[in-house]
XYZ file of N, CA, C and O in Angstrom:
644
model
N 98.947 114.594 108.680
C 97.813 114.429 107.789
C 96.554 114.026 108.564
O 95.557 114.732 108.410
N 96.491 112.962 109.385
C 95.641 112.747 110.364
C 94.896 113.391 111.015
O 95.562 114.177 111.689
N 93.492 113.535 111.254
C 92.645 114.505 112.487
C 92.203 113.698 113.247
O 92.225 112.507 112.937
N 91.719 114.092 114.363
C 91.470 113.056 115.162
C 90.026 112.541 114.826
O 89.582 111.742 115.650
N 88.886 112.979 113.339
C 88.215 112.973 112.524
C 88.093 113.109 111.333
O 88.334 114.167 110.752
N 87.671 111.978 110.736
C 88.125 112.402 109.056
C 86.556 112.362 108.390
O 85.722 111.534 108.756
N 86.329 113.262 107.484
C 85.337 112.920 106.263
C 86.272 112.280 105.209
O 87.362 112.604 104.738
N 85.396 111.213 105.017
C 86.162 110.091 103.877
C 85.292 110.159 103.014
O 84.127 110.225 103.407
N 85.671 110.168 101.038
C 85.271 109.221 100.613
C 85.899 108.310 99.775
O 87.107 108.219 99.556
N 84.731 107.451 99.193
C 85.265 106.436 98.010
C 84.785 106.838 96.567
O 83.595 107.120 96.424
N 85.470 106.874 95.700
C 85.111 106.699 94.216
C 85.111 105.700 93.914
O 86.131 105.084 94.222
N 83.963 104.877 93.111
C 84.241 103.631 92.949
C 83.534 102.748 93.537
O 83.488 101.598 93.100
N 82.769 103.188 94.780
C 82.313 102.455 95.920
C 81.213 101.229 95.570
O 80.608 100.548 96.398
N 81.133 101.147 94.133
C 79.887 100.230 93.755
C 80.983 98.950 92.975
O 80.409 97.894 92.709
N 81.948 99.008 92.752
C 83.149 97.800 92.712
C 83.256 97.086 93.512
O 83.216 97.522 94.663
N 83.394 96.026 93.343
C 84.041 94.852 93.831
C 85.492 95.773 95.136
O 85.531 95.328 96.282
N 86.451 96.905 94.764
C 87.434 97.056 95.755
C 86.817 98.227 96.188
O 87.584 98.911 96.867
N 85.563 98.766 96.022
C 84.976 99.425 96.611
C 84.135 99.131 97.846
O 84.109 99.756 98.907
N 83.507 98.132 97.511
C 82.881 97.285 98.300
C 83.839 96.988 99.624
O 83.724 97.320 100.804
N 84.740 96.287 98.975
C 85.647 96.057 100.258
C 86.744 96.936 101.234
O 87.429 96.732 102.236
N 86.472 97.990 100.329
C 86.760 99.282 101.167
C 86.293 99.748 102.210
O 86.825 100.286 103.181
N 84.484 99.332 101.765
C 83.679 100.111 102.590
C 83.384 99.062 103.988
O 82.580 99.312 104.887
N 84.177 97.963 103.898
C 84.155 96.464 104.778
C 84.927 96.959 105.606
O 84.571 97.314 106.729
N 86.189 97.053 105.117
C 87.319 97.359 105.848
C 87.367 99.196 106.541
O 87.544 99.709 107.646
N 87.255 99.397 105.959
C 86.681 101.266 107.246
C 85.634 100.951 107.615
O 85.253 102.109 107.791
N 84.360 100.068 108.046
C 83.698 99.878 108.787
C 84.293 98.604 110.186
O 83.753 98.372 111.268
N 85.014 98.261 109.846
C 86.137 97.649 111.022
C 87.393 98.113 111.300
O 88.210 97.359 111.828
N 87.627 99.072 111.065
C 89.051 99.583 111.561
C 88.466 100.633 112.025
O 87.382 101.131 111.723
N 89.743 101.137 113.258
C 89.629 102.115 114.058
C 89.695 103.458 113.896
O 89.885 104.156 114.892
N 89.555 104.029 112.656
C 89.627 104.939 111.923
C 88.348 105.948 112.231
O 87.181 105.760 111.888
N 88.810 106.907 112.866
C 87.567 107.893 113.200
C 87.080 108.833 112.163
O 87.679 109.868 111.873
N 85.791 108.378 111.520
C 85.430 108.748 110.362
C 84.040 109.504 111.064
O 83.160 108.965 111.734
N 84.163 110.846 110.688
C 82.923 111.603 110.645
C 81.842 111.503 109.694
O 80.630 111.500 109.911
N 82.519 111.415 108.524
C 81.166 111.024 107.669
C 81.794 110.217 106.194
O 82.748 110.737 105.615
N 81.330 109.244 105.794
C 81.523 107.981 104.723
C 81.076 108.814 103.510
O 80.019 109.331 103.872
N 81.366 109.231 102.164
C 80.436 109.838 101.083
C 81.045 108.444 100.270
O 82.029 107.848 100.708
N 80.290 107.992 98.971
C 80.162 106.811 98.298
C 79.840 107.621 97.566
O 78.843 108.321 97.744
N 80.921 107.743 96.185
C 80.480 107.706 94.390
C 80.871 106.856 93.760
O 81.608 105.915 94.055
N 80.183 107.265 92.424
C 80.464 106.021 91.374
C 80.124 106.668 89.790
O 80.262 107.825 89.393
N 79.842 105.976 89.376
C 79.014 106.582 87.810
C 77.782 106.652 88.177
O 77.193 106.583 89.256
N 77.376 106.860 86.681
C 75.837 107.180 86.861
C 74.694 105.902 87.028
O 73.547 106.076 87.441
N 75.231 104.674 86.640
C 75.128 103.559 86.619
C 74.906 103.104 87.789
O 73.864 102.448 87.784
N 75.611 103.162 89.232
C 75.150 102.642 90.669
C 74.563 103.670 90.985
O 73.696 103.305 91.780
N 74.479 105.145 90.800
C 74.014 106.327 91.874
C 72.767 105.246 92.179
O 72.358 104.197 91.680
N 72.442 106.038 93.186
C 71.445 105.722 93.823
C 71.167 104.246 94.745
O 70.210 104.012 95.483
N 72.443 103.286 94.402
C 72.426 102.155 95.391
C 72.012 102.324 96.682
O 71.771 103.511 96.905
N 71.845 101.655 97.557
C 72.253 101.700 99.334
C 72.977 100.897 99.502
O 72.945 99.803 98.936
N 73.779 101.254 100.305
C 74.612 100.429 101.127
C 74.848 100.693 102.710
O 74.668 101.787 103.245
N 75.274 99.534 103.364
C 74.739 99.637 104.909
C 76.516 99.887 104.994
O 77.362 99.578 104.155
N 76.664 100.447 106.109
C 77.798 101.018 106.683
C 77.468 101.421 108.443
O 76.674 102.327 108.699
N 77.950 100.886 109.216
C 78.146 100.224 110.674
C 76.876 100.719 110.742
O 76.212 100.428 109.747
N 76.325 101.342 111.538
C 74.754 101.740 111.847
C 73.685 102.688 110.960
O 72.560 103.034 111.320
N 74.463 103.053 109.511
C 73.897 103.671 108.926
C 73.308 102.784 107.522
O 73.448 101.576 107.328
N 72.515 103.925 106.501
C 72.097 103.415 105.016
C 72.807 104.592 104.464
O 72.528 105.701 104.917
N 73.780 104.452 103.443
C 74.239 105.495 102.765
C 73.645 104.995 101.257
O 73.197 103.871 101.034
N 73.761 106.240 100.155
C 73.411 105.921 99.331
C 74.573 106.866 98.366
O 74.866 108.060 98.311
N 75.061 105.538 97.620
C 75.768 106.154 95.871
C 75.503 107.063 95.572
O 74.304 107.188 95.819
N 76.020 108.216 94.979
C 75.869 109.429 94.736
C 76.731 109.274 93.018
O 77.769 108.613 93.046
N 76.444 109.665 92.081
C 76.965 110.096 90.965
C 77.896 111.336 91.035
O 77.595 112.486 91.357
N 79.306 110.748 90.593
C 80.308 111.891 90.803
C 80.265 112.473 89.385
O 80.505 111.793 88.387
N 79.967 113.679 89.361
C 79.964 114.818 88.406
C 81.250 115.520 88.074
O 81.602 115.710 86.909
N 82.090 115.984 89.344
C 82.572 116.731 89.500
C 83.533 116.372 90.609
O 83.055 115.752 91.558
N 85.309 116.786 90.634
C 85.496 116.522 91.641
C 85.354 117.415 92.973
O 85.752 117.217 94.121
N 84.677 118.415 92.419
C 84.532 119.608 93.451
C 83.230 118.772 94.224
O 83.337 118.971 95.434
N 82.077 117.931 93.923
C 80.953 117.060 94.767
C 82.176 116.560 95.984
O 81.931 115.389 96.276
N 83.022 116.922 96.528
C 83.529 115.640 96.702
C 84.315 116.884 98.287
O 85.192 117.743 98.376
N 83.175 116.134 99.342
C 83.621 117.168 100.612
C 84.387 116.080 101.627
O 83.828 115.627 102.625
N 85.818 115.709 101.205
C 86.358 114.718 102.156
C 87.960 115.146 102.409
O 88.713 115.936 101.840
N 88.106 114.242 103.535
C 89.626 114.794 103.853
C 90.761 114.207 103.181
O 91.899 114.551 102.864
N 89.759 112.835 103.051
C 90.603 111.888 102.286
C 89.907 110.956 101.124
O 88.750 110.572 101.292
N 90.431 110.705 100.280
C 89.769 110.264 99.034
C 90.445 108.929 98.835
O 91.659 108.821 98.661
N 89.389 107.669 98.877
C 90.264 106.382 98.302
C 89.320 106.094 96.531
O 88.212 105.856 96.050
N 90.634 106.318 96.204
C 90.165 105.600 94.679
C 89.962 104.836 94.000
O 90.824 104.877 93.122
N 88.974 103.728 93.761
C 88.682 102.827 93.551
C 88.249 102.368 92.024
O 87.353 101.578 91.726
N 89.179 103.121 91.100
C 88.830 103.231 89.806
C 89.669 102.753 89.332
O 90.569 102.188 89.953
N 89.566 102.890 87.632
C 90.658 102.069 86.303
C 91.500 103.304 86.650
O 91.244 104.198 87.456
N 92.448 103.161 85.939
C 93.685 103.912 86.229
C 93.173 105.031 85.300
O 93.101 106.224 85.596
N 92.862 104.516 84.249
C 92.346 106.333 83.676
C 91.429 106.953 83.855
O 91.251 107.608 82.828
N 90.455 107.240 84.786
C 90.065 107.879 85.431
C 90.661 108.297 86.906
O 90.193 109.284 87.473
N 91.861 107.404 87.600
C 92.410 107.381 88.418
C 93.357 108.696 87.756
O 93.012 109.697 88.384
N 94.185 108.986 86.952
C 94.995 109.846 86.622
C 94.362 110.441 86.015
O 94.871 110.231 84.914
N 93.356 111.261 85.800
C 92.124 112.535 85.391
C 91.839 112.850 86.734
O 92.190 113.969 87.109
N 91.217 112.024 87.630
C 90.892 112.448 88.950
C 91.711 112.638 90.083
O 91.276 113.444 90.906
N 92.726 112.126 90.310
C 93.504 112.312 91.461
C 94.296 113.599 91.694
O 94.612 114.141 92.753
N 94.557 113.981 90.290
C 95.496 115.520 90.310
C 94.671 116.869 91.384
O 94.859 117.485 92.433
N 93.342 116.715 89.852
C 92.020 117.435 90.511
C 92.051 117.728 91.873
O 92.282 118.822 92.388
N 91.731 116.366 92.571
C 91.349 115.970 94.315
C 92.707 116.655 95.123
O 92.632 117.367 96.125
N 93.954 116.249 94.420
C 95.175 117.292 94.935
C 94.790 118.292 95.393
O 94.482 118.733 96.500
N 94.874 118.801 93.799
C 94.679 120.638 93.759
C 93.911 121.101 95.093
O 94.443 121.518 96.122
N 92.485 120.926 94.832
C 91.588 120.665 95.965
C 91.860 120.701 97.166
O 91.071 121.315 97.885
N 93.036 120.072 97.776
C 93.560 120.116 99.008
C 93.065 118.194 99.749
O 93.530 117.897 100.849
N 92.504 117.547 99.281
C 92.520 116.080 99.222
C 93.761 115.568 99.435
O 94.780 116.177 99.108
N 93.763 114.683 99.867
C 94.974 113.306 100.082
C 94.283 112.318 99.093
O 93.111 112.534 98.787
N 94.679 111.675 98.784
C 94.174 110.559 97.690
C 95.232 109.074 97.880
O 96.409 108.722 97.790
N 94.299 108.718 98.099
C 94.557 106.703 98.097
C 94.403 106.154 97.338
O 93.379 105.471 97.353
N 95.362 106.071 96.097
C 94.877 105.061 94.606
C 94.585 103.393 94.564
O 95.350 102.492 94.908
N 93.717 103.333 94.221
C 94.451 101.809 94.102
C 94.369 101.078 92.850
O 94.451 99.854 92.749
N 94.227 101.778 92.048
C 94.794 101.284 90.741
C 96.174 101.491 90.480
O 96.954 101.913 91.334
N 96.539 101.154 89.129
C 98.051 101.238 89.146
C 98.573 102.341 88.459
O 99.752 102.310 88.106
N 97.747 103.476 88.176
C 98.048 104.760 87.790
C 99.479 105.270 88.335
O 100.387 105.443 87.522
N 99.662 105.490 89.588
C 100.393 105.864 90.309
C 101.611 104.958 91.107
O 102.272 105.332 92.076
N 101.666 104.075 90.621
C 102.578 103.249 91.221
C 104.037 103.371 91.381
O 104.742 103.074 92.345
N 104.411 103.982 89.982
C 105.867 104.071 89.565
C 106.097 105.315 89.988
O 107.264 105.547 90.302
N 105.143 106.386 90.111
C 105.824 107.564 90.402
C 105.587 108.076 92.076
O 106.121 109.107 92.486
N 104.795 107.285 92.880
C 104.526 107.871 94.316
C 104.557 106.592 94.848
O 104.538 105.399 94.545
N 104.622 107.487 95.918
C 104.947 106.535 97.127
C 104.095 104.630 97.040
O 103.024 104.549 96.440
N 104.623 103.503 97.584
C 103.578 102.381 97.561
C 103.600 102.499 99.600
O 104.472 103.014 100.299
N 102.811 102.080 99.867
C 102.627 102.100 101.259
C 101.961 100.843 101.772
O 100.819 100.587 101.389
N 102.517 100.135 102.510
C 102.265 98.805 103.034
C 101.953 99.363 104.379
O 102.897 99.912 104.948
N 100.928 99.330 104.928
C 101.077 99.579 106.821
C 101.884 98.942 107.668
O 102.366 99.448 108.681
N 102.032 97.982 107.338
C 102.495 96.841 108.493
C 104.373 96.787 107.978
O 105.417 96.524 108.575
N 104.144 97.046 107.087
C 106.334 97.116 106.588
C 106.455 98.706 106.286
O 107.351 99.015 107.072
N 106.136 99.726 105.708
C 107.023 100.777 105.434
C 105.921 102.149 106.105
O 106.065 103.334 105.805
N 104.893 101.622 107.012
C 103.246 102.382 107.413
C 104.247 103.880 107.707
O 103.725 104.938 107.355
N 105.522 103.933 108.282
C 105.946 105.060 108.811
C 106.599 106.231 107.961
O 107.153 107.201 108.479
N 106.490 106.063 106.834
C 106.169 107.214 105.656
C 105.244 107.976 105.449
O 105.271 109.086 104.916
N 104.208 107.278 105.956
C 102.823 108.971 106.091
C 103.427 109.586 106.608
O 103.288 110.661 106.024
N 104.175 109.744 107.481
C 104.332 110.661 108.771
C 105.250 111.542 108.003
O 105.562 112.552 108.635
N 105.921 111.414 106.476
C 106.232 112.377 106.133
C 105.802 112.715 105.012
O 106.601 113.211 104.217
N 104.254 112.518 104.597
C 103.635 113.159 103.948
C 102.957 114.260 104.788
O 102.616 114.075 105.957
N 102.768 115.533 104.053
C 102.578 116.881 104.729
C 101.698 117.523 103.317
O 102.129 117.681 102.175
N 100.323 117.815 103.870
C 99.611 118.749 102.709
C 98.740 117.424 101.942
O 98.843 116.234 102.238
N 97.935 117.983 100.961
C 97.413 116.902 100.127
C 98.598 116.317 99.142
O 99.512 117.023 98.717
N 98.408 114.616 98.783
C 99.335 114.342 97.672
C 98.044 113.216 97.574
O 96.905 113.136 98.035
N 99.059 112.277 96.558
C 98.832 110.898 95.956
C 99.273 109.729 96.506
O 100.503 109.751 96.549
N 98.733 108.528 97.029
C 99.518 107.976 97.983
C 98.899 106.429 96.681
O 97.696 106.357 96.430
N 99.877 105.413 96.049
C 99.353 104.869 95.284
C 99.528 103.285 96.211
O 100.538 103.122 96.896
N 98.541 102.289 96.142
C 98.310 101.114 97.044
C 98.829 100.318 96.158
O 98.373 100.327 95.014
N 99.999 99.386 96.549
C 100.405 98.123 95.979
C 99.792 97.256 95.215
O 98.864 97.308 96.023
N 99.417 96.507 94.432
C 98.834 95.051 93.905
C 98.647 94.396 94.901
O 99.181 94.604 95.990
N 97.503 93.124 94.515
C 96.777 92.157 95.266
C 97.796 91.405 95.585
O 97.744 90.716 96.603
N 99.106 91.409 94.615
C 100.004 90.518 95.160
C 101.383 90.898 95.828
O 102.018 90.291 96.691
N 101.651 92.055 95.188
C 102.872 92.936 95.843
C 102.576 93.343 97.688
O 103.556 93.547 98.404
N 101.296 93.407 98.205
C 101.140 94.203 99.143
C 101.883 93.301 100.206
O 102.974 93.528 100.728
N 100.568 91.622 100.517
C 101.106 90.489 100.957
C 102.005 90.378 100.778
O 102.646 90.971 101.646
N 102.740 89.826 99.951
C 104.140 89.531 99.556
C 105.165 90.437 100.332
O 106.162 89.873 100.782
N 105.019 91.750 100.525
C 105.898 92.403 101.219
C 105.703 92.610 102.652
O 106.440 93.230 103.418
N 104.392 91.887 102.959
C 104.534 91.711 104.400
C 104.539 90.470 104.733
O 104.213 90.129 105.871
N 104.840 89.760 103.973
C 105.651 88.021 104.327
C 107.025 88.034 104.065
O 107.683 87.024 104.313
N 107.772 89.451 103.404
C 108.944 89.119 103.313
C 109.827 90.029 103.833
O 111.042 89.885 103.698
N 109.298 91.015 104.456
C 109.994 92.188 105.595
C 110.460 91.389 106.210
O 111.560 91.107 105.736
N 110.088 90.490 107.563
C 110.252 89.765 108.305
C 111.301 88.930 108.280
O 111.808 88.551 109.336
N 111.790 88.513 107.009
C 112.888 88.159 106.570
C 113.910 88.940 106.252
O 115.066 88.729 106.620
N 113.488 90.017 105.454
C 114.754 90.747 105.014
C 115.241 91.210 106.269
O 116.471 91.260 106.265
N 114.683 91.594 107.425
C 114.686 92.179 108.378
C 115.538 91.422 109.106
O 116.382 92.153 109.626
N 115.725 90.027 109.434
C 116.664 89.419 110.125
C 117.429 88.949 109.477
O 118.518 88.673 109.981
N 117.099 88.578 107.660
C 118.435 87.569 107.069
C 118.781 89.100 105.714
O 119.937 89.113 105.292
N 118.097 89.903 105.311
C 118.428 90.710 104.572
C 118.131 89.772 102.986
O 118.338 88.559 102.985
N 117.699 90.403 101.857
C 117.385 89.708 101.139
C 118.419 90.816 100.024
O 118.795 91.973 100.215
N 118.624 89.959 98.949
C 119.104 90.779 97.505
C 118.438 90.539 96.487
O 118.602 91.352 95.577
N 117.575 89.522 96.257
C 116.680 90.297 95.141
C 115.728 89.139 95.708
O 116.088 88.287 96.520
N 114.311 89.264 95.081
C 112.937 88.507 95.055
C 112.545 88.654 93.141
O 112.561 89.699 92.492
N 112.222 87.245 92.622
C 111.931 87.246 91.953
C 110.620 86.035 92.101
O 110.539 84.911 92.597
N 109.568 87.080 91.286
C 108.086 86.282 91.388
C 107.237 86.699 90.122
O 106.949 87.788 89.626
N 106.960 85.414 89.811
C 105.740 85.630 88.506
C 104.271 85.514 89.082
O 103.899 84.554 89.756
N 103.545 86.499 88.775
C 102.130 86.253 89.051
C 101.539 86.205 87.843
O 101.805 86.962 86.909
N 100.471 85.035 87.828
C 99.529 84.589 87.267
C 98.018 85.520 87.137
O 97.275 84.952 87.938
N 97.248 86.664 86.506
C 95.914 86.974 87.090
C 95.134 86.632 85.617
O 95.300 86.348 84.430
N 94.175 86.890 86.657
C 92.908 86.383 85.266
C 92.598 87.548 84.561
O 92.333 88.538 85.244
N 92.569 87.659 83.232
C 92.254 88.820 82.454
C 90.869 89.620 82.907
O 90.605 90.820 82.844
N 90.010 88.387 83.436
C 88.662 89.065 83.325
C 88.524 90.023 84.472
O 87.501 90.696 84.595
């Protein structure tokens, strides 16, 4: 799936996990040819700074606006499952991170199970863990890994708002 250059973008990019999307691919080693940032019609037109550049929000219309190799999704889940099929078809890879996709595709932790891209082949849906599932499974590989675990049971607490 990898090039040794990617056009990326974000949907979403004017969120709160958009935002920190655009934090985190501006510090990782990820060779990005070019950053595209949508949203609604509501942020188009923001700026935002990204390592030496000013990019600016773009209003997604369409998922055909959308010239990237890889797509992270940064939306409610129902627009996450309207848009992600689309971005498929398209020939896109897609990075959810809502919980649209959770139960039915892959969850991908880098640091505990990262070696499953390697058998994704072609565009798919790749859906990102919870704020609390992700951590959690990379504080507890480490364990299962030397003592083996049989079940984890955990209640999380989140704030509605």
């Amino acid at each position: 799936m990898l090039k040794t250059s990617l056009k990326v973008a974000i949907v979403g990019a004017s969120g709160l996990a958009g935002k920190e999307l655009i934090n985190i691919l501006e510090d990782s080693d990820l060779n990005i040819s070019e950053l595209s940032l949508f949203s609604s019609i509501n942020s188009a037109g923001e700026k935002v700074e990204y390592k030496d550049q000013t990019l600016t929000i773009q209003e997604l219309k369409s998922p055909k606006d959308i010239d990237a190799d890889l797509v992270f999704l940064a939306t409610d889940s129902k627009l996450s499952l309207d848009l992600a099929p689309k971005l498929v078809a398209l020939g896109k890879t897609v990075i959810d991170k809502s919980s649209a996709f959770r139960t039915t595709n892959p969850l991908i932790v880098p640091s505990v199970n990262g070696e499953l891209l390697k058998n994704i082949t072609g565009a798919s849906i790749i859906a990102s863990p919870n704020c609390v599932a992700g951590p959690l499974c990379e504080v507890l590989n480490p364990i299962k890994n030397k003592y083996g675990l049989l079940q984890v049971i955990v209640s999380s607490y989140q704030a509605v708002s």
